[in-house]
XYZ file of N, CA and C in Angstrom:
723
model
N -6.562 19.312 15.503
C -5.527 18.356 15.903
C -6.116 17.283 16.818
N -6.985 17.725 17.757
C -7.599 16.774 18.678
C -8.448 15.769 17.922
N -9.223 16.253 16.924
C -10.056 15.364 16.131
C -9.191 14.372 15.367
N -8.041 14.865 14.875
C -7.143 13.980 14.127
C -6.616 12.868 15.022
N -6.252 13.236 16.275
C -5.726 12.231 17.200
C -6.789 11.183 17.525
N -8.032 11.640 17.677
C -9.126 10.709 17.951
C -9.319 9.772 16.768
N -9.314 10.353 15.545
C -9.475 9.543 14.338
C -8.358 8.522 14.224
N -7.117 8.983 14.491
C -5.964 8.092 14.385
C -6.061 6.955 15.392
N -6.508 7.280 16.600
C -6.647 6.256 17.639
C -7.682 5.211 17.239
N -8.820 5.681 16.720
C -9.867 4.759 16.293
C -9.400 3.899 15.133
N -8.633 4.519 14.225
C -8.124 3.786 13.067
C -7.193 2.669 13.522
N -6.300 2.987 14.450
C -5.335 1.999 14.931
C -6.029 0.890 15.714
N -7.077 1.253 16.444
C -7.853 0.237 17.158
C -8.484 -0.725 16.158
N -8.999 -0.157 15.062
C -9.592 -0.990 14.022
C -8.594 -1.959 13.432
N -7.369 -1.480 13.190
C -6.327 -2.342 12.635
C -5.977 -3.446 13.624
N -5.908 -3.091 14.891
C -5.587 -4.090 15.918
C -6.649 -5.181 15.959
N -7.907 -4.772 15.808
C -9.003 -5.738 15.816
C -8.862 -6.717 14.665
N -8.447 -6.200 13.499
C -8.269 -7.059 12.334
C -7.282 -8.173 12.638
N -6.122 -7.810 13.169
C -5.075 -8.795 13.390
C -5.392 -9.730 14.549
N -6.118 -9.246 15.551
C -6.528 -10.125 16.640
C -7.549 -11.141 16.151
N -8.478 -10.648 15.330
C -9.493 -11.555 14.795
C -8.887 -12.575 13.856
N -7.820 -12.181 13.175
C -7.189 -13.072 12.201
C -6.636 -14.328 12.851
N -6.374 -14.276 14.147
C -5.841 -15.449 14.843
C -6.808 -16.624 14.759
N -8.094 -16.296 14.571
C -9.094 -17.350 14.459
C -9.064 -18.001 13.082
N -8.316 -17.402 12.178
C -8.370 -17.821 10.778
C -6.979 -18.191 10.292
N -6.114 -18.624 11.198
C -4.729 -18.899 10.851
C -4.568 -20.317 10.335
N -3.358 -20.617 9.909
C -3.058 -21.908 9.314
C -2.927 -22.998 10.374
N -4.016 -23.321 11.004
C -3.983 -24.365 12.015
C -4.511 -25.687 11.471
N -5.548 -25.598 10.655
C -6.174 -26.809 10.141
C -6.228 -26.761 8.628
N -5.984 -27.899 8.011
C -6.082 -28.003 6.567
C -7.520 -28.335 6.214
N -8.131 -27.630 5.254
C -9.501 -27.927 4.874
C -9.661 -29.398 4.523
N -10.738 -30.013 4.996
C -10.952 -31.441 4.774
C -11.205 -31.742 3.308
N -10.846 -32.959 2.900
C -11.087 -33.427 1.545
C -12.143 -34.514 1.589
N -13.010 -34.538 0.578
C -13.972 -35.626 0.524
C -13.341 -36.831 -0.154
N -14.148 -37.864 -0.405
C -13.586 -39.110 -0.942
C -12.980 -38.947 -2.332
N -13.350 -37.887 -3.033
C -12.801 -37.642 -4.361
C -11.596 -36.719 -4.325
N -11.193 -36.339 -3.118
C -10.041 -35.454 -2.995
C -10.364 -34.002 -3.270
N -11.647 -33.658 -3.268
C -12.077 -32.286 -3.520
C -12.332 -31.595 -2.183
N -11.966 -30.337 -2.076
C -12.203 -29.600 -0.837
C -13.683 -29.650 -0.468
N -13.969 -30.100 0.730
C -15.359 -30.225 1.165
C -15.756 -29.132 2.143
N -14.820 -28.273 2.504
C -15.105 -27.150 3.385
C -14.657 -25.858 2.721
N -15.493 -24.861 2.817
C -15.156 -23.553 2.270
C -14.708 -22.652 3.406
N -13.478 -22.206 3.345
C -12.966 -21.223 4.297
C -13.002 -19.872 3.586
N -14.002 -19.096 3.937
C -14.350 -17.873 3.207
C -13.755 -16.631 3.861
N -13.113 -15.805 3.041
C -12.574 -14.531 3.523
C -13.062 -13.399 2.624
N -13.896 -12.493 3.135
C -14.345 -11.339 2.357
C -13.372 -10.175 2.516
N -12.996 -9.562 1.420
C -12.097 -8.409 1.452
C -12.851 -7.185 0.952
N -12.661 -6.043 1.622
C -13.365 -4.852 1.167
C -13.345 -3.703 2.147
N -14.430 -2.936 2.117
C -14.525 -1.717 2.926
C -15.821 -1.722 3.733
N -16.425 -0.552 3.904
C -17.643 -0.454 4.716
C -18.780 -1.299 4.156
N -18.841 -1.424 2.839
C -19.906 -2.211 2.230
C -19.787 -3.692 2.582
N -18.572 -4.134 2.856
C -18.339 -5.544 3.161
C -18.504 -5.850 4.642
N -18.257 -4.859 5.493
C -18.401 -5.076 6.935
C -19.837 -4.826 7.401
N -20.662 -4.257 6.505
C -22.072 -4.057 6.840
C -22.379 -2.747 7.525
N -21.558 -1.728 7.291
C -21.813 -0.412 7.883
C -23.193 0.089 7.449
N -23.928 0.600 8.405
C -25.295 1.035 8.140
C -26.300 0.017 8.627
N -25.819 -1.205 8.833
C -26.667 -2.277 9.355
C -25.926 -2.917 10.526
N -25.389 -4.105 10.320
C -24.606 -4.780 11.357
C -23.763 -5.862 10.712
N -22.788 -6.348 11.443
C -21.958 -7.441 10.930
C -22.834 -8.658 10.653
N -23.816 -8.885 11.528
C -24.698 -10.048 11.385
C -25.555 -9.975 10.128
N -25.885 -8.748 9.696
C -26.713 -8.597 8.496
C -25.899 -8.125 7.300
N -24.587 -8.187 7.419
C -23.725 -7.855 6.277
C -23.893 -8.940 5.224
N -23.680 -8.584 3.968
C -23.897 -9.594 2.933
C -22.921 -10.772 3.021
N -21.652 -10.602 3.464
C -20.791 -11.782 3.608
C -21.325 -12.778 4.643
N -21.876 -12.260 5.748
C -22.434 -13.162 6.758
C -23.680 -13.853 6.226
N -24.522 -13.101 5.522
C -25.714 -13.691 4.916
C -25.325 -14.746 3.895
N -24.272 -14.465 3.139
C -23.795 -15.410 2.131
C -23.319 -16.700 2.786
N -22.535 -16.564 3.837
C -22.051 -17.734 4.567
C -23.216 -18.547 5.125
N -24.187 -17.849 5.696
C -25.361 -18.530 6.259
C -26.124 -19.300 5.188
N -26.314 -18.663 4.036
C -27.106 -19.303 2.987
C -26.361 -20.467 2.352
N -25.042 -20.341 2.194
C -24.262 -21.452 1.657
C -24.373 -22.664 2.575
N -24.272 -22.427 3.871
C -24.414 -23.524 4.828
C -25.806 -24.140 4.760
N -26.811 -23.288 4.613
C -28.189 -23.775 4.520
C -28.400 -24.629 3.278
N -27.602 -24.350 2.249
C -27.698 -25.095 0.994
C -26.784 -26.321 0.985
N -26.155 -26.598 2.121
C -25.319 -27.783 2.214
C -23.867 -27.581 1.847
N -23.469 -26.325 1.631
C -22.068 -26.021 1.329
C -21.410 -25.589 2.631
N -20.647 -26.479 3.240
C -20.057 -26.207 4.552
C -19.090 -25.037 4.457
N -19.468 -23.921 5.055
C -18.715 -22.678 4.901
C -18.353 -22.084 6.256
N -17.088 -21.680 6.381
C -16.610 -21.043 7.605
C -16.213 -19.599 7.297
N -16.817 -18.666 8.002
C -16.443 -17.256 7.911
C -15.939 -16.851 9.286
N -14.635 -17.014 9.494
C -14.067 -16.794 10.823
C -13.779 -15.330 11.104
N -13.469 -14.568 10.071
C -13.102 -13.168 10.273
C -13.480 -12.364 9.036
N -13.918 -11.138 9.261
C -14.193 -10.193 8.181
C -13.278 -8.993 8.411
N -12.160 -8.897 7.687
C -11.175 -7.844 7.937
C -11.512 -6.493 7.321
N -12.624 -6.409 6.588
C -13.008 -5.144 5.958
C -13.263 -4.073 7.016
N -12.996 -2.815 6.654
C -13.192 -1.709 7.593
C -13.691 -0.464 6.875
N -14.396 0.376 7.617
C -14.859 1.661 7.092
C -13.697 2.456 6.514
N -13.934 3.069 5.374
C -12.954 3.990 4.815
C -11.786 3.356 4.102
N -11.739 2.032 4.053
C -10.591 1.381 3.424
C -10.587 1.587 1.910
N -9.407 1.894 1.404
C -9.162 2.019 -0.034
C -8.421 0.773 -0.494
N -8.099 0.704 -1.777
C -7.313 -0.431 -2.265
C -5.958 -0.482 -1.575
N -5.365 0.682 -1.310
C -4.059 0.691 -0.646
C -4.180 0.194 0.791
N -5.252 0.585 1.478
C -5.483 0.093 2.836
C -5.661 -1.423 2.831
N -6.379 -1.907 1.837
C -6.596 -3.350 1.735
C -5.264 -4.073 1.556
N -4.415 -3.513 0.701
C -3.085 -4.094 0.484
C -2.287 -4.107 1.784
N -2.352 -3.005 2.509
C -1.535 -2.856 3.720
C -2.046 -3.672 4.901
N -3.373 -3.776 5.052
C -3.920 -4.348 6.274
C -4.752 -5.621 6.100
N -5.332 -5.825 4.923
C -6.155 -7.020 4.734
C -5.401 -8.167 4.072
N -4.492 -7.851 3.162
C -3.721 -8.924 2.529
C -2.884 -9.711 3.537
N -2.327 -9.062 4.577
C -1.620 -9.853 5.594
C -2.539 -10.850 6.310
N -3.806 -10.475 6.494
C -4.775 -11.392 7.095
C -5.013 -12.566 6.156
N -5.162 -12.271 4.879
C -5.328 -13.315 3.868
C -4.151 -14.277 3.889
N -2.955 -13.731 3.928
C -1.746 -14.552 3.866
C -1.659 -15.523 5.040
N -2.164 -15.119 6.201
C -2.086 -15.969 7.393
C -3.283 -16.914 7.516
N -4.196 -16.814 6.570
C -5.439 -17.570 6.670
C -5.380 -18.901 5.929
N -6.444 -19.675 6.100
C -6.647 -20.920 5.355
C -7.707 -20.715 4.269
N -7.894 -19.497 3.847
C -8.950 -19.187 2.880
C -8.796 -19.985 1.588
N -9.918 -20.496 1.098
C -9.941 -21.112 -0.230
C -11.066 -20.532 -1.079
N -11.674 -19.452 -0.585
C -12.691 -18.703 -1.327
C -12.659 -17.258 -0.846
N -12.595 -16.322 -1.793
C -12.479 -14.900 -1.457
C -13.456 -14.083 -2.296
N -14.108 -13.111 -1.661
C -14.880 -12.119 -2.406
C -14.161 -10.780 -2.282
N -14.305 -9.951 -3.306
C -13.618 -8.657 -3.320
C -14.566 -7.556 -3.771
N -14.831 -6.621 -2.872
C -15.623 -5.423 -3.180
C -14.868 -4.229 -2.612
N -14.202 -3.471 -3.467
C -13.346 -2.371 -3.014
C -13.281 -1.300 -4.097
N -13.078 -0.059 -3.683
C -12.865 0.994 -4.669
C -13.577 2.303 -4.405
N -14.672 2.272 -3.648
C -15.439 3.499 -3.471
C -14.623 4.577 -2.771
N -13.815 4.187 -1.793
C -13.033 5.188 -1.057
C -11.851 5.710 -1.864
N -11.387 4.915 -2.821
C -10.375 5.425 -3.751
C -10.958 6.607 -4.506
N -12.190 6.417 -4.998
C -12.807 7.491 -5.777
C -13.070 8.709 -4.902
N -13.589 8.489 -3.702
C -13.883 9.602 -2.790
C -12.621 10.400 -2.493
N -11.480 9.713 -2.375
C -10.209 10.374 -2.067
C -9.492 10.897 -3.309
N -10.178 10.829 -4.452
C -9.626 11.325 -5.723
C -8.401 10.543 -6.187
N -8.346 9.265 -5.835
C -7.302 8.396 -6.384
C -7.581 8.249 -7.873
N -6.570 8.440 -8.702
C -6.803 8.378 -10.144
C -7.042 6.939 -10.603
N -7.649 6.828 -11.766
C -8.028 5.525 -12.315
C -6.821 4.618 -12.513
N -5.704 5.187 -12.930
C -4.495 4.395 -13.166
C -3.998 3.745 -11.877
N -3.998 4.515 -10.795
C -3.551 3.981 -9.504
C -4.517 2.924 -8.996
N -5.814 3.184 -9.154
C -6.820 2.202 -8.742
C -6.629 0.893 -9.504
N -6.422 1.015 -10.796
C -6.230 -0.172 -11.634
C -4.983 -0.954 -11.211
N -3.915 -0.233 -10.920
C -2.668 -0.871 -10.484
C -2.873 -1.606 -9.163
N -3.485 -0.932 -8.197
C -3.708 -1.543 -6.883
C -4.639 -2.747 -6.961
N -5.660 -2.635 -7.784
C -6.603 -3.749 -7.925
C -5.885 -4.969 -8.481
N -4.984 -4.721 -9.422
C -4.197 -5.815 -9.984
C -3.286 -6.458 -8.950
N -2.690 -5.631 -8.098
C -1.825 -6.147 -7.025
C -2.636 -7.047 -6.093
N -3.835 -6.605 -5.770
C -4.703 -7.372 -4.872
C -5.070 -8.718 -5.488
N -5.488 -8.707 -6.742
C -5.878 -9.952 -7.398
C -4.712 -10.925 -7.506
N -3.544 -10.398 -7.836
C -2.358 -11.252 -7.936
C -2.052 -11.912 -6.598
N -2.164 -11.137 -5.523
C -1.895 -11.669 -4.182
C -2.915 -12.736 -3.792
N -4.176 -12.498 -4.134
C -5.218 -13.470 -3.793
C -4.990 -14.774 -4.546
N -4.723 -14.668 -5.843
C -4.524 -15.876 -6.634
C -3.292 -16.652 -6.188
N -2.256 -15.941 -5.814
C -1.050 -16.608 -5.317
C -1.360 -17.370 -4.040
N -2.141 -16.762 -3.156
C -2.496 -17.403 -1.896
C -3.392 -18.613 -2.124
N -4.392 -18.462 -2.975
C -5.339 -19.547 -3.196
C -4.735 -20.694 -3.983
N -3.714 -20.400 -4.774
C -2.970 -21.431 -5.502
C -3.914 -22.270 -6.373
N -4.107 -23.522 -6.021
C -4.941 -24.410 -6.832
C -6.390 -23.941 -6.890
N -6.788 -23.133 -5.920
C -8.157 -22.604 -5.885
C -8.215 -21.161 -6.387
N -7.250 -20.778 -7.229
C -7.107 -19.379 -7.631
C -8.305 -18.817 -8.384
N -9.174 -19.693 -8.868
C -10.364 -19.209 -9.561
C -11.555 -19.037 -8.630
N -11.344 -19.345 -7.349
C -12.422 -19.176 -6.374
C -12.412 -17.753 -5.821
N -12.478 -16.813 -6.718
C -12.530 -15.394 -6.367
C -13.771 -14.807 -7.022
N -14.579 -14.140 -6.237
C -15.796 -13.525 -6.754
C -15.653 -12.012 -6.642
N -15.662 -11.341 -7.787
C -15.521 -9.891 -7.813
C -16.899 -9.235 -7.774
N -16.993 -8.118 -7.065
C -18.259 -7.392 -6.937
C -18.017 -5.935 -7.313
N -18.896 -5.380 -8.130
C -18.741 -3.989 -8.552
C -19.095 -3.028 -7.418
N -18.765 -1.765 -7.626
C -18.998 -0.719 -6.628
C -20.412 -0.154 -6.797
N -21.175 -0.043 -5.721
C -22.510 0.548 -5.811
C -22.433 2.064 -5.971
N -23.529 2.653 -6.403
C -23.570 4.107 -6.610
C -24.115 4.798 -5.360
N -23.196 5.281 -4.519
C -23.620 5.964 -3.293
C -24.188 7.344 -3.587
N -24.012 7.820 -4.815
C -24.485 9.153 -5.180
C -25.992 9.293 -5.161
N -26.707 8.172 -5.172
C -28.171 8.239 -5.166
C -28.732 8.342 -3.752
N -27.881 8.211 -2.746
C -28.341 8.309 -1.356
C -28.451 9.775 -0.942
N -29.244 10.076 0.075
C -29.427 11.465 0.510
C -28.130 12.194 0.845
N -27.179 11.495 1.466
C -25.926 12.136 1.881
C -24.797 11.955 0.876
N -25.063 11.225 -0.175
C -24.013 10.910 -1.133
C -23.332 12.114 -1.752
N -24.112 13.132 -2.091
C -23.562 14.308 -2.758
C -22.516 15.023 -1.909
N -22.556 14.818 -0.608
C -21.586 15.466 0.282
C -20.167 14.956 0.071
N -20.050 13.843 -0.643
C -18.737 13.231 -0.868
C -18.325 13.281 -2.335
N -18.988 14.134 -3.100
C -18.707 14.197 -4.537
C -17.461 14.998 -4.873
N -17.131 15.967 -4.035
C -15.997 16.831 -4.350
C -16.225 17.606 -5.638
N -17.499 17.874 -5.934
C -17.835 18.615 -7.144
C -17.764 17.787 -8.414
N -17.610 16.477 -8.266
C -17.489 15.599 -9.431
C -18.780 14.815 -9.658
N -18.872 14.181 -10.812
C -20.022 13.350 -11.152
C -19.803 11.967 -10.541
N -20.528 11.665 -9.480
C -20.328 10.403 -8.765
C -20.615 9.201 -9.655
N -21.756 9.213 -10.315
C -22.144 8.068 -11.140
C -21.113 7.785 -12.225
N -20.652 8.826 -12.881
C -19.656 8.661 -13.935
C -18.362 8.080 -13.371
N -17.939 8.601 -12.229
C -16.697 8.130 -11.624
C -16.767 6.683 -11.184
N -17.886 6.306 -10.556
C -18.054 4.925 -10.099
C -18.094 3.974 -11.289
N -18.772 4.372 -12.344
C -18.852 3.513 -13.521
C -17.489 3.345 -14.194
N -16.651 4.365 -14.138
C -15.299 4.245 -14.690
C -14.479 3.234 -13.893
N -14.611 3.282 -12.572
C -13.903 2.312 -11.730
C -14.482 0.911 -11.926
N -15.791 0.829 -12.107
C -16.406 -0.477 -12.337
C -15.948 -1.082 -13.659
N -15.660 -0.229 -14.627
C -15.145 -0.724 -15.904
C -13.797 -1.407 -15.697
N -13.000 -0.867 -14.787
C -11.707 -1.475 -14.458
C -11.930 -2.865 -13.863
N -12.878 -2.955 -12.939
C -13.177 -4.234 -12.292
C -13.671 -5.249 -13.317
N -14.534 -4.814 -14.214
C -15.062 -5.712 -15.246
C -13.957 -6.192 -16.177
N -13.018 -5.320 -16.484
C -11.894 -5.711 -17.337
C -11.036 -6.772 -16.660
N -10.817 -6.613 -15.360
C -10.040 -7.613 -14.622
C -10.784 -8.946 -14.566
N -12.101 -8.887 -14.407
C -12.888 -10.121 -14.377
C -12.730 -10.878 -15.691
N -12.756 -10.137 -16.795
C -12.593 -10.757 -18.107
C -11.168 -11.283 -18.296
N -10.200 -10.491 -17.878
C -8.788 -10.862 -18.035
C -8.440 -12.121 -17.255
N -8.921 -12.211 -16.019
C -8.601 -13.349 -15.152
C -9.643 -14.465 -15.238
N -10.684 -14.225 -16.067
C -11.773 -15.193 -16.212
C -12.409 -15.523 -14.852
N -12.726 -14.463 -14.128
C -13.327 -14.600 -12.806
C -14.788 -14.167 -12.836
N -15.632 -14.788 -12.036
C -17.040 -14.384 -11.986
C -17.184 -12.981 -11.405
N -18.138 -12.249 -11.943
C -18.376 -10.865 -11.529
C -19.842 -10.684 -11.173
N -20.096 -10.105 -10.019
C -21.460 -9.768 -9.620
C -21.600 -8.253 -9.706
N -22.495 -7.799 -10.562
C -22.686 -6.366 -10.775
C -23.875 -5.885 -9.945
N -23.567 -5.185 -8.854
C -24.633 -4.685 -7.970
C -24.946 -3.214 -8.245
N -24.331 -2.653 -9.277
C -24.500 -1.221 -9.544
C -25.968 -0.866 -9.775
N -26.624 -1.589 -10.678
C -28.006 -1.246 -11.028
C -28.946 -1.372 -9.836
N -28.767 -2.436 -9.057
C -29.663 -2.628 -7.913
C -29.425 -1.565 -6.837
N -28.212 -1.019 -6.803
C -27.929 0.043 -5.826
C -28.675 1.328 -6.167
N -29.037 1.504 -7.422
C -29.749 2.709 -7.847
C -31.142 2.799 -7.232
N -31.663 1.661 -6.782
C -32.987 1.655 -6.163
C -33.007 2.433 -4.855
N -31.826 2.670 -4.279
C -31.759 3.441 -3.033
C -32.231 4.875 -3.232
N -32.257 5.325 -4.477
C -32.677 6.695 -4.771
C -34.148 6.919 -4.455
N -34.979 5.913 -4.741
C -36.424 6.086 -4.611
C -37.052 5.289 -3.473
N -36.239 4.532 -2.754
C -36.770 3.719 -1.659
C -35.936 3.955 -0.403
N -36.471 4.750 0.499
C -35.728 5.122 1.704
C -35.461 3.934 2.625
N -36.241 2.864 2.480
C -36.026 1.693 3.336
C -34.750 0.944 2.961
N -34.180 1.290 1.825
C -32.948 0.644 1.371
C -31.707 1.400 1.824
N -31.935 2.544 2.493
C -30.826 3.388 2.953
C -30.772 3.375 4.477
N -29.565 3.301 5.008
C -29.376 3.290 6.465
C -29.714 4.645 7.070
N -29.782 4.693 8.378
C -30.114 5.933 9.082
C -29.091 7.036 8.849
N -27.857 6.665 8.475
C -26.838 7.693 8.234
C -27.026 8.389 6.898
N -27.988 7.922 6.100
C -28.284 8.558 4.823
C -27.267 8.286 3.740
N -26.327 7.410 4.000
C -25.247 7.155 3.048
C -25.075 5.677 2.714
N -25.063 4.852 3.728
C -24.815 3.428 3.510
C -26.120 2.662 3.272
N -26.013 1.462 2.742
C -27.204 0.642 2.535
C -27.789 0.176 3.866
N -29.073 -0.099 3.858
C -29.719 -0.686 5.030
C -29.548 -2.201 4.966
N -29.952 -2.881 6.017
C -29.884 -4.343 6.021
C -30.710 -4.915 4.871
N -31.800 -4.242 4.548
C -32.665 -4.693 3.453
C -31.932 -4.636 2.121
N -31.179 -3.584 1.899
C -30.416 -3.448 0.649
C -29.276 -4.461 0.592
N -28.578 -4.639 1.705
C -27.508 -5.645 1.742
C -28.058 -7.034 1.399
N -29.262 -7.318 1.874
C -29.882 -8.614 1.593
C -30.151 -8.779 0.101
N -30.506 -7.682 -0.562
C -30.726 -7.726 -2.008
C -29.414 -8.016 -2.740
N -28.333 -7.411 -2.277
C -27.021 -7.691 -2.876
C -26.672 -9.162 -2.710
N -26.912 -9.673 -1.506
C -26.533 -11.059 -1.212
C -27.243 -12.044 -2.121
N -28.470 -11.755 -2.486
C -29.202 -12.652 -3.383
C -28.463 -12.804 -4.704
N -27.968 -11.695 -5.230
C -27.218 -11.738 -6.485
C -25.882 -12.450 -6.296
N -25.210 -12.119 -5.206
C -23.887 -12.685 -4.947
C -23.977 -14.188 -4.688
N -25.009 -14.599 -3.960
C -25.169 -16.022 -3.649
C -25.298 -16.867 -4.910
N -26.083 -16.380 -5.861
C -26.305 -17.148 -7.086
C -24.986 -17.483 -7.775
N -24.091 -16.503 -7.860
C -22.805 -16.739 -8.514
C -21.852 -17.526 -7.627
N -21.929 -17.299 -6.321
C -21.068 -18.041 -5.398
C -21.389 -19.530 -5.447
N -22.657 -19.855 -5.496
C -23.056 -21.261 -5.538
C -22.562 -21.921 -6.824
N -22.670 -21.214 -7.940
C -22.173 -21.753 -9.208
C -20.670 -21.996 -9.143
N -19.982 -21.087 -8.461
C -18.527 -21.169 -8.370
C -18.074 -22.305 -7.458
N -18.803 -22.519 -6.380
C -18.362 -23.468 -5.356
C -18.960 -24.857 -5.493
N -20.092 -24.958 -6.176
C -20.746 -26.255 -6.351
C -20.675 -26.645 -7.814
N -19.810 -27.571 -8.124
C -19.621 -27.996 -9.514
C -20.477 -29.219 -9.825
């Protein structure tokens, strides 16, 4: 019971941080337009879980921060004011706690990497598919004219990490993750959205310990950087016409 109370307290603190940070990303300023009337500033909001917040490394070396840095370096003026992703978040958590941040934001570009915790918690494929659809619908409604500025990212295979098997629940991790990734790929095709598949590159964590964080489960900063290289290529295509 004591452990549960501690967990609950930490969870609520995390939620509070999300909403406090969101104040920096509220509807205060309208993104500037260039002489052609095209948005000249990217207000970027990453949605997801531990993989998006950079667990195992740091917020500074998380792939969304690296992506923002590289876009700016390439001349794409990008603002990443808040990263609402949190450890352990499922699609339902994202709906409950991250979509409200999105709604209050000025975001005109969103990345989405979510689903691993659904699988860990034995959420069935049908529920995952339903929730993912709810999330995409909400993002597109918010982005409105920029509704195609959504970059989907597949779920990495944590089963290849040293501690991954501890979260299998006696199931085949690789098979389960690939089934959920099939759902994501179907949505990408249905909505005609760009998809970055990091599944294969995540498999390298099996044979290279430098790609795994000290916790034996999450990616290291080096692995996150590898993901960002793939994500950046598609983000640039999406944002620079």
